[in-house]
Protein backbone atom coordinates (compact mmCIF):
# COMPACT_ATOMS: atom_id res chain seq x y z
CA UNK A 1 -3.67 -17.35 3.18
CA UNK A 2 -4.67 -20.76 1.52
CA UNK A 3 -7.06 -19.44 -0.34
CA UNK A 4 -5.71 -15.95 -1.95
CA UNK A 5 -2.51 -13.85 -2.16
CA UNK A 6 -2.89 -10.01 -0.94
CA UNK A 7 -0.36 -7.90 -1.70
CA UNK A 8 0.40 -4.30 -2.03
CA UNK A 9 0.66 -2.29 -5.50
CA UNK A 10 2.50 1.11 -5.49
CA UNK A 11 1.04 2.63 -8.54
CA UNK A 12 3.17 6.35 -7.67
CA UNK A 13 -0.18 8.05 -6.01
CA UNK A 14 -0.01 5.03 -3.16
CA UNK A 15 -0.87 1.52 -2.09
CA UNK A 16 -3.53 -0.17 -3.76
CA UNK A 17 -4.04 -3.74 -2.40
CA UNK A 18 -4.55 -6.59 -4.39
CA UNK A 19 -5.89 -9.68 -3.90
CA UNK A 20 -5.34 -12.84 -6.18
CA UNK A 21 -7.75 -16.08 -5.42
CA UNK A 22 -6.66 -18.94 -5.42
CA UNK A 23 -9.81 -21.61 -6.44
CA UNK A 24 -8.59 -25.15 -6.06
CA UNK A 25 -11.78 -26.51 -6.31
CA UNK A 26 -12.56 -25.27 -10.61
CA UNK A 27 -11.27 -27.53 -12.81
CA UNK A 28 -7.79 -26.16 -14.09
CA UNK A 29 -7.48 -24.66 -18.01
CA UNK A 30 -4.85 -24.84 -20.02
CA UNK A 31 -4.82 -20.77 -19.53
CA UNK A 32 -5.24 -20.98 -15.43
CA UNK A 33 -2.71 -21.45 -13.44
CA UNK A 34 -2.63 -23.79 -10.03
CA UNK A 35 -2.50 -22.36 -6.70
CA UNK A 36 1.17 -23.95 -6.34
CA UNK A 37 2.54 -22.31 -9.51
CA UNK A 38 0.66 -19.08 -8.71
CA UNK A 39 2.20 -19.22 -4.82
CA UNK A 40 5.94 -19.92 -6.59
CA UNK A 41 5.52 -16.59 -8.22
CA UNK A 42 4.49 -14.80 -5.86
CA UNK A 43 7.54 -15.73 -3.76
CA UNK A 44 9.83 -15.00 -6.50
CA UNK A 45 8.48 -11.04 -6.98
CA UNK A 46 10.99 -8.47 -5.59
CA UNK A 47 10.10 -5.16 -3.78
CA UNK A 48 10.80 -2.53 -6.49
CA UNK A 49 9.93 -5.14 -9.54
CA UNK A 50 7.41 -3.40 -11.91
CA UNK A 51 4.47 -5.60 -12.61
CA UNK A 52 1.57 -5.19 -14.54
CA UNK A 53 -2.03 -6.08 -13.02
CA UNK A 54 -5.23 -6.62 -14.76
CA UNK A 55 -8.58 -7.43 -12.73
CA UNK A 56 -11.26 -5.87 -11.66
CA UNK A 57 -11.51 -2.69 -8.98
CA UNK A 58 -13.97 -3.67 -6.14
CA UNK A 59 -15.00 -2.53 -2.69
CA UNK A 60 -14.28 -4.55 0.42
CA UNK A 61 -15.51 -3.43 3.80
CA UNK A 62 -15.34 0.15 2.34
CA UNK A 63 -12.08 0.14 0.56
CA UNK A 64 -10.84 -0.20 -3.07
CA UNK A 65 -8.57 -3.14 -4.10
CA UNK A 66 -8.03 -4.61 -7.26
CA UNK A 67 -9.44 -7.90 -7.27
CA UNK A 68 -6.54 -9.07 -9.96
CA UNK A 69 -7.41 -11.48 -12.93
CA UNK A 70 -3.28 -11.56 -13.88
CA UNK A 71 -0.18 -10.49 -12.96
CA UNK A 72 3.15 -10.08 -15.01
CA UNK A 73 6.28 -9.39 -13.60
CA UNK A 74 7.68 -6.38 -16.42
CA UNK A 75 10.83 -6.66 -17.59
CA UNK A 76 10.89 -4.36 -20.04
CA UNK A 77 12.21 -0.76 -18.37
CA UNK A 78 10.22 1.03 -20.97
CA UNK A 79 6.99 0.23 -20.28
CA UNK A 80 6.86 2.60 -17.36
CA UNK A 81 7.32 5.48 -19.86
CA UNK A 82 4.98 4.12 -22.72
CA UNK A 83 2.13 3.66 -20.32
CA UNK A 84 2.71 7.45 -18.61
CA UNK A 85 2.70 8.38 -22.49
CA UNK A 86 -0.29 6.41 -23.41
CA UNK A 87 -2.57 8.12 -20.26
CA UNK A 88 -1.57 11.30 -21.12
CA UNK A 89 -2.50 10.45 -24.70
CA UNK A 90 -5.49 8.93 -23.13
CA UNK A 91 -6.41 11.75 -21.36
CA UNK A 92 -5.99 14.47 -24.42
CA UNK A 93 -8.42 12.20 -26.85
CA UNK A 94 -10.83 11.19 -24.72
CA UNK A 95 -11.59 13.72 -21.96
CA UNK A 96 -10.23 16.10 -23.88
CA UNK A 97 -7.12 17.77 -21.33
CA UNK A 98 -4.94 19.87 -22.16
CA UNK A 99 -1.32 19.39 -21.28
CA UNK A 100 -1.25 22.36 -18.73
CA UNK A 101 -4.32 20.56 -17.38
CA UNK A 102 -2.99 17.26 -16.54
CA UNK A 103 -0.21 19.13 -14.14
């Protein structure tokens, strides 16, 4: 679409979609960027790649997206692992779960 890219996230549990606006009409930042540079990306993102999203979770005609801020294509294999690791660690400080509890 002109104005946004909407893809699909696999985050394990399923398919969150995502959707990425594009604003043409803000000034651009020196931290924001275009619509052209932000469609090149996109195109260049491989099924399987693990990226990392940040934005905000919203509603939309009764379902959950992510309505994304930033997106980084990971290229680090690790980062899979330390993140599993961190919710886990996550989860035992601050909701207090055990590890038979979190399955």
């Amino acid at each position: 679409k002109p104005r946004f890219l909407k893809f699909l996230l696999d985050d394990g549990t399923g398919c969150v979609p995502c959707i990425l606006w594009l604003n043409p009409r803000l000034p651009p930042s020196d931290h924001d960027p275009t619509p052209e540079i932000l469609r090149l990306q996109a195109r260049r993102v491989r099924l399987g790649e693990q990226l990392r999203v940040r934005g905000r979770i919203t509603v939309y005609r009764g379902m959950l997206q992510i309505t994304v801020g930033d997106v980084l294509v990971e290229k680090d294999p690790n980062m899979e692992t330390f993140h599993r690791l961190d919710c886990l660690r996550i989860a035992k400080r601050c909701y207090g779960l055990a590890k038979d509890d979190l399955g």
